[in-house]
Amino acid sequence: MSLVYLNGDFVALEEARISPLDRGFTFGDGVYEVIPVYNRRVFRLKEHLERLENSLKLIYMRNPLPVEEWKRILDRLVTENAGDDQSIYLQVTRGVSPRDHVFNDEMQATVFIMTKPLEQPDNSAGSAAIVRPDIRWQWCHIKAITLLPSVLLRHEASLSGAREAILVNQGLVTEGAASNVFICESGKVLTPPKSRQLLPGITRDLVIELLQQNGIECSEYPVPETQLRSADEIWITSSTQEIVPITVLDGEMVGSGQPGPLWQHAARIYRDFKQEFSQHRSSDV
Ligand code: PDD
């Protein structure tokens, strides 16, 4: 049985009920987070809760819960659900209302949280990606649940036997449909700077921090599509996938067609950081 949280109650997933008039259902009016858990410790919790706060602010919602309450709820779910390593999905919508686009401050947010066991990804074989126009909206810095463009892009990727669609807006790489993008060129690592066109990924920020701490040059710089196509290495990052080397782009080999040396280095640094975190005794929750 999987225990979930819904609006103040802890219930079995099968028993959780949400009204069809929830604005998440009728309008996709809400935001979410996906947070990894290692050895029952929530990874980068502060950063995820800060991003949630920011997403809520940008859609004119108050955070329905204080930080201590978020921590208490996540702590219980992570303790009671299966798996030392888990992935938390949390979603906040503007709640139930008659179907009308216009909202007001009186609406009661819906808060839903579930977790599932998380398998450690093995990215060593490399993956394929396709390049597509960024057909999403202009506020991609909000982690909105309204994901139809991303769903269609990832469907297209999967029809091509690829793992991800890397998106290009006005000639510049923004991000993947569900990941951030890094490229390597002449021993240096580049990733597009934060803007409204991309999600400020928690993994992205951590990868930049860890590379810089370990003496690998990494800068935030606009990446034209041409530079993506000629890169020595391409990586995509996300909380559950970590750092994935893209070895085939639109059917063409990236660099040698194998995960490159900078990826090997970055993956080792990331793994060590995670290991250190998960062995730490005191709870982060
Ligand atoms: N997606 N960009 C987009 C559009 C994303 O959807 C995601 C993550 C990321 C990476 O962010 P982070 O490093 O904080 O996970 C970037 C999640 C995991 C999802 O939708 O399932």
CSV table of C-alpha atoms and ligand atoms in Angstrom, one decimal:
chain,number,residue,atom,x,y,z
A,1,MET,CA,0.0,0.0,0.0
A,2,SER,CA,1.2,3.5,-0.9
A,3,LEU,CA,0.5,6.2,1.7
A,4,VAL,CA,-0.3,9.6,0.2
A,5,TYR,CA,-1.2,13.1,1.6
A,6,LEU,CA,-4.3,14.9,0.4
A,7,ASN,CA,-5.5,18.1,2.0
A,8,GLY,CA,-4.6,17.3,5.6
A,9,ASP,CA,-5.1,13.6,5.5
A,10,PHE,CA,-2.8,10.6,5.1
A,11,VAL,CA,-4.6,7.9,3.1
A,12,ALA,CA,-4.0,5.0,0.9
A,13,LEU,CA,-3.5,6.1,-2.7
A,14,GLU,CA,-6.6,4.0,-3.7
A,15,GLU,CA,-8.7,6.0,-1.3
A,16,ALA,CA,-7.6,9.5,-2.3
A,17,ARG,CA,-10.4,11.4,-4.0
A,18,ILE,CA,-10.3,14.8,-5.8
A,19,SER,CA,-13.3,16.6,-7.2
A,20,PRO,CA,-13.6,16.8,-11.0
A,21,LEU,CA,-14.1,20.5,-10.5
A,22,ASP,CA,-10.6,20.8,-9.1
A,23,ARG,CA,-8.9,23.5,-11.2
A,24,GLY,CA,-5.9,21.2,-11.6
A,25,PHE,CA,-8.2,18.9,-13.6
A,26,THR,CA,-10.2,21.5,-15.5
A,27,PHE,CA,-7.5,24.1,-16.2
A,28,GLY,CA,-4.1,22.5,-15.3
A,29,ASP,CA,-4.1,25.4,-12.8
A,30,GLY,CA,-1.3,24.4,-10.4
A,31,VAL,CA,2.4,23.8,-9.8
A,32,TYR,CA,4.5,20.8,-8.7
A,33,GLU,CA,7.8,19.5,-7.6
A,34,VAL,CA,9.6,16.2,-8.0
A,35,ILE,CA,12.2,15.6,-5.2
A,36,PRO,CA,14.5,12.6,-4.8
A,37,VAL,CA,15.1,10.9,-1.5
A,38,TYR,CA,18.3,8.9,-0.7
A,39,ASN,CA,18.5,6.7,2.3
A,40,ARG,CA,15.2,8.2,3.5
A,41,ARG,CA,16.7,11.7,3.4
A,42,VAL,CA,15.1,14.3,1.2
A,43,PHE,CA,17.7,15.7,-1.2
A,44,ARG,CA,18.0,19.5,-1.7
A,45,LEU,CA,14.7,20.0,0.2
A,46,LYS,CA,15.4,23.7,0.8
A,47,GLU,CA,16.0,24.4,-2.9
A,48,HIS,CA,12.9,22.5,-3.9
A,49,LEU,CA,10.7,24.3,-1.4
A,50,GLU,CA,12.1,27.6,-2.5
A,51,ARG,CA,11.3,26.9,-6.1
A,52,LEU,CA,7.8,25.8,-5.1
A,53,GLU,CA,7.3,29.1,-3.2
A,54,ASN,CA,8.5,31.0,-6.3
A,55,SER,CA,6.2,29.0,-8.7
A,56,LEU,CA,3.2,29.7,-6.4
A,57,LYS,CA,4.0,33.4,-6.2
A,58,LEU,CA,4.2,33.6,-10.0
A,59,ILE,CA,0.7,32.2,-10.3
A,60,TYR,CA,-0.7,34.5,-7.6
A,61,MET,CA,-1.1,31.8,-5.0
A,62,ARG,CA,-0.1,31.8,-1.3
A,63,ASN,CA,1.9,28.8,-0.1
A,64,PRO,CA,-0.8,26.8,1.6
A,65,LEU,CA,1.6,25.3,4.2
A,66,PRO,CA,4.5,26.6,6.3
A,67,VAL,CA,7.9,25.1,5.7
A,68,GLU,CA,7.8,23.1,9.0
A,69,GLU,CA,4.5,21.5,7.9
A,70,TRP,CA,5.9,20.6,4.5
A,71,LYS,CA,8.8,19.0,6.3
A,72,ARG,CA,6.6,17.1,8.8
A,73,ILE,CA,4.4,15.7,6.0
A,74,LEU,CA,7.3,14.7,3.8
A,75,ASP,CA,9.0,13.1,6.8
A,76,ARG,CA,6.0,10.9,7.5
A,77,LEU,CA,5.5,9.8,3.9
A,78,VAL,CA,9.2,9.0,3.4
A,79,THR,CA,9.3,7.0,6.6
A,80,GLU,CA,6.1,5.1,6.0
A,81,ASN,CA,6.4,4.3,2.3
A,82,ALA,CA,8.6,1.6,0.8
A,83,GLY,CA,12.1,2.1,-0.4
A,84,ASP,CA,15.2,3.8,1.1
A,85,ASP,CA,15.4,5.8,-2.1
A,86,GLN,CA,12.2,7.4,-3.2
A,87,SER,CA,10.9,10.0,-5.5
A,88,ILE,CA,8.4,12.5,-4.1
A,89,TYR,CA,5.8,14.0,-6.3
A,90,LEU,CA,4.0,17.0,-4.8
A,91,GLN,CA,1.3,19.1,-6.5
A,92,VAL,CA,-0.5,22.2,-5.4
A,93,THR,CA,-3.6,23.4,-7.4
A,94,ARG,CA,-5.8,26.4,-6.9
A,95,GLY,CA,-8.5,24.0,-5.6
A,96,VAL,CA,-12.1,23.4,-6.4
A,97,SER,CA,-14.3,26.1,-8.1
A,98,PRO,CA,-17.1,26.4,-10.6
A,99,ARG,CA,-15.4,26.2,-14.1
A,100,ASP,CA,-14.5,29.9,-14.6
A,101,HIS,CA,-11.1,31.0,-15.7
A,102,VAL,CA,-11.2,33.9,-13.2
A,103,PHE,CA,-10.0,33.1,-9.7
A,104,ASN,CA,-10.0,34.8,-6.4
A,105,ASP,CA,-8.1,34.7,-3.1
A,106,GLU,CA,-10.8,32.8,-1.3
A,107,MET,CA,-10.1,29.5,-3.1
A,108,GLN,CA,-8.7,26.6,-1.0
A,109,ALA,CA,-5.6,25.1,-2.5
A,110,THR,CA,-5.5,21.3,-3.1
A,111,VAL,CA,-2.3,19.7,-1.9
A,112,PHE,CA,-1.5,16.2,-3.0
A,113,ILE,CA,1.8,14.3,-2.3
A,114,MET,CA,2.8,10.8,-3.2
A,115,THR,CA,6.1,8.9,-3.2
A,116,LYS,CA,7.4,5.9,-5.1
A,117,PRO,CA,10.5,3.9,-4.9
A,118,LEU,CA,13.4,5.3,-6.8
A,119,GLU,CA,15.8,3.1,-8.7
A,120,GLN,CA,19.3,4.5,-9.0
A,121,PRO,CA,19.8,5.4,-12.7
A,122,ASP,CA,22.5,3.7,-14.7
A,123,ASN,CA,23.4,6.3,-17.4
A,124,SER,CA,26.6,4.7,-18.4
A,125,ALA,CA,25.3,3.5,-21.8
A,126,GLY,CA,24.4,6.9,-23.1
A,127,SER,CA,21.1,7.9,-24.6
A,128,ALA,CA,19.6,9.4,-27.7
A,129,ALA,CA,17.8,12.8,-28.1
A,130,ILE,CA,16.1,14.7,-30.8
A,131,VAL,CA,16.0,18.4,-31.4
A,132,ARG,CA,12.6,20.1,-31.7
A,133,PRO,CA,11.3,23.7,-31.7
A,134,ASP,CA,10.3,24.8,-28.2
A,135,ILE,CA,6.5,24.8,-28.6
A,136,ARG,CA,5.8,25.6,-24.9
A,137,TRP,CA,4.6,28.8,-23.4
A,138,GLN,CA,6.7,31.8,-22.4
A,139,TRP,CA,6.8,31.3,-18.6
A,140,CYS,CA,8.8,28.0,-18.4
A,141,HIS,CA,10.5,29.1,-15.2
A,142,ILE,CA,7.2,28.2,-13.4
A,143,LYS,CA,7.0,24.5,-12.7
A,144,ALA,CA,3.4,24.3,-13.9
A,145,ILE,CA,1.4,21.1,-14.1
A,146,THR,CA,0.1,22.2,-17.5
A,147,LEU,CA,2.5,19.9,-19.4
A,148,LEU,CA,0.7,19.1,-22.7
A,149,PRO,CA,3.5,20.4,-25.0
A,150,SER,CA,6.2,18.5,-23.0
A,151,VAL,CA,4.0,15.4,-23.1
A,152,LEU,CA,3.8,15.6,-26.9
A,153,LEU,CA,7.5,16.4,-27.3
A,154,ARG,CA,8.5,13.4,-25.2
A,155,HIS,CA,6.1,11.2,-27.1
A,156,GLU,CA,7.8,12.3,-30.3
A,157,ALA,CA,11.1,11.5,-28.8
A,158,SER,CA,10.0,8.1,-27.8
A,159,LEU,CA,8.6,7.4,-31.3
A,160,SER,CA,12.1,8.1,-32.6
A,161,GLY,CA,13.6,5.8,-30.0
A,162,ALA,CA,15.0,8.7,-28.1
A,163,ARG,CA,14.9,9.6,-24.5
A,164,GLU,CA,14.5,13.3,-24.6
A,165,ALA,CA,13.6,16.2,-26.9
A,166,ILE,CA,16.1,19.1,-26.7
A,167,LEU,CA,14.3,22.3,-27.4
A,168,VAL,CA,15.3,25.3,-29.4
A,169,ASN,CA,13.7,28.8,-29.3
A,170,GLN,CA,14.8,31.4,-31.8
A,171,GLY,CA,18.0,29.5,-32.6
A,172,LEU,CA,19.0,29.0,-28.9
A,173,VAL,CA,18.8,25.9,-26.8
A,174,THR,CA,16.5,26.3,-23.9
A,175,GLU,CA,16.3,22.9,-22.1
A,176,GLY,CA,15.0,19.4,-22.6
A,177,ALA,CA,11.2,18.7,-22.4
A,178,ALA,CA,11.8,17.4,-18.8
A,179,SER,CA,15.5,18.2,-18.2
A,180,ASN,CA,18.1,20.9,-18.4
A,181,VAL,CA,20.9,20.8,-21.0
A,182,PHE,CA,24.7,21.1,-20.8
A,183,ILE,CA,27.2,20.9,-23.6
A,184,CYS,CA,31.0,20.4,-23.5
A,185,GLU,CA,33.4,22.1,-25.9
A,186,SER,CA,37.2,22.1,-25.8
A,187,GLY,CA,37.2,20.9,-22.2
A,188,LYS,CA,34.7,23.5,-21.0
A,189,VAL,CA,31.1,23.0,-19.9
A,190,LEU,CA,28.3,25.4,-20.9
A,191,THR,CA,24.6,25.6,-20.0
A,192,PRO,CA,22.0,28.2,-21.0
A,193,PRO,CA,21.6,31.0,-18.4
A,194,LYS,CA,18.4,31.1,-16.3
A,195,SER,CA,15.5,32.9,-18.0
A,196,ARG,CA,11.7,32.7,-18.3
A,197,GLN,CA,12.4,30.2,-21.2
A,198,LEU,CA,13.6,27.4,-18.9
A,199,LEU,CA,13.1,25.8,-15.5
A,200,PRO,CA,15.8,26.6,-13.0
A,201,GLY,CA,16.6,22.9,-12.4
A,202,ILE,CA,17.8,22.0,-8.9
A,203,THR,CA,20.1,19.4,-10.5
A,204,ARG,CA,21.4,22.0,-13.0
A,205,ASP,CA,22.4,24.3,-10.1
A,206,LEU,CA,24.0,21.5,-8.2
A,207,VAL,CA,26.0,20.3,-11.2
A,208,ILE,CA,27.3,23.8,-11.9
A,209,GLU,CA,28.3,24.1,-8.2
A,210,LEU,CA,30.0,20.7,-8.1
A,211,LEU,CA,31.9,21.2,-11.4
A,212,GLN,CA,33.2,24.6,-10.3
A,213,GLN,CA,34.2,23.3,-6.8
A,214,ASN,CA,36.2,20.5,-8.6
A,215,GLY,CA,38.1,22.8,-11.0
A,216,ILE,CA,36.1,22.1,-14.1
A,217,GLU,CA,35.2,25.3,-16.1
A,218,CYS,CA,31.5,25.7,-16.3
A,219,SER,CA,29.7,28.8,-17.5
A,220,GLU,CA,26.1,29.9,-18.0
A,221,TYR,CA,26.1,31.1,-21.6
A,222,PRO,CA,23.5,31.1,-24.5
A,223,VAL,CA,24.0,27.9,-26.6
A,224,PRO,CA,23.0,28.3,-30.3
A,225,GLU,CA,21.6,25.1,-32.0
A,226,THR,CA,24.7,25.0,-34.2
A,227,GLN,CA,26.9,24.8,-31.1
A,228,LEU,CA,24.7,22.0,-29.7
A,229,ARG,CA,25.1,20.0,-32.9
A,230,SER,CA,28.9,20.4,-32.9
A,231,ALA,CA,29.4,19.8,-29.2
A,232,ASP,CA,32.0,17.2,-28.0
A,233,GLU,CA,29.5,16.1,-25.3
A,234,ILE,CA,25.9,16.8,-24.4
A,235,TRP,CA,24.3,16.0,-21.1
A,236,ILE,CA,20.8,16.4,-19.8
A,237,THR,CA,20.0,16.7,-16.0
A,238,SER,CA,17.1,16.2,-13.7
A,239,SER,CA,16.4,15.1,-10.2
A,240,THR,CA,15.5,11.5,-10.9
A,241,GLN,CA,17.7,10.9,-14.0
A,242,GLU,CA,20.7,12.8,-12.6
A,243,ILE,CA,23.3,13.4,-15.4
A,244,VAL,CA,22.6,11.6,-18.6
A,245,PRO,CA,25.1,11.7,-21.5
A,246,ILE,CA,23.4,12.2,-24.9
A,247,THR,CA,25.5,10.2,-27.3
A,248,VAL,CA,23.2,10.3,-30.4
A,249,LEU,CA,21.4,13.6,-31.5
A,250,ASP,CA,18.9,13.3,-34.3
A,251,GLY,CA,20.5,10.1,-35.4
A,252,GLU,CA,24.0,11.5,-35.5
A,253,MET,CA,26.8,10.6,-33.1
A,254,VAL,CA,27.7,13.2,-30.5
A,255,GLY,CA,31.6,13.3,-30.3
A,256,SER,CA,32.8,9.7,-30.3
A,257,GLY,CA,29.3,8.4,-29.8
A,258,GLN,CA,30.3,7.2,-26.3
A,259,PRO,CA,29.8,9.0,-22.9
A,260,GLY,CA,32.7,11.4,-22.8
A,261,PRO,CA,35.5,12.0,-20.3
A,262,LEU,CA,33.9,15.1,-18.8
A,263,TRP,CA,30.6,13.2,-18.2
A,264,GLN,CA,32.6,10.4,-16.5
A,265,HIS,CA,34.2,13.0,-14.2
A,266,ALA,CA,30.9,14.8,-13.5
A,267,ALA,CA,29.0,11.6,-12.9
A,268,ARG,CA,31.7,10.5,-10.4
A,269,ILE,CA,31.6,13.8,-8.5
A,270,TYR,CA,27.8,13.7,-8.4
A,271,ARG,CA,27.7,10.1,-7.2
A,272,ASP,CA,30.2,11.0,-4.4
A,273,PHE,CA,28.2,14.0,-3.3
A,274,LYS,CA,25.0,11.9,-3.2
A,275,GLN,CA,26.8,9.1,-1.3
A,276,GLU,CA,28.1,11.6,1.3
A,277,PHE,CA,24.6,13.0,1.7
A,278,SER,CA,22.9,9.7,2.1
A,279,GLN,CA,25.4,8.5,4.7
A,280,HIS,CA,24.9,11.6,6.8
A,281,ARG,CA,23.1,10.6,10.0
A,282,SER,CA,21.2,13.7,11.0
A,283,SER,CA,17.9,14.1,9.2
A,284,ASP,CA,17.6,16.8,6.6
A,285,VAL,CA,13.8,16.6,6.9
B,1,PDD,N1,11.2,17.5,-14.5
B,1,PDD,N2,13.3,21.3,-17.1
B,1,PDD,C1,12.1,20.8,-17.1
B,1,PDD,C2,11.2,21.3,-18.2
B,1,PDD,C3,11.7,19.8,-16.2
B,1,PDD,O1,10.5,19.3,-16.3
B,1,PDD,C4,12.7,19.3,-15.3
B,1,PDD,C5,12.4,18.2,-14.3
B,1,PDD,C6,14.0,19.9,-15.3
B,1,PDD,C7,15.0,19.5,-14.3
B,1,PDD,O2,14.7,20.0,-13.0
B,1,PDD,P1,15.3,19.3,-11.6
B,1,PDD,O3,16.7,19.2,-11.8
B,1,PDD,O4,14.9,20.3,-10.6
B,1,PDD,O5,14.6,18.0,-11.5
B,1,PDD,C8,14.3,20.9,-16.2
B,1,PDD,C9,10.7,16.6,-13.5
B,1,PDD,C10,11.6,15.7,-12.9
B,1,PDD,C11,9.4,16.0,-14.0
B,1,PDD,O6,8.6,16.7,-14.6
B,1,PDD,O7,9.2,14.8,-13.8
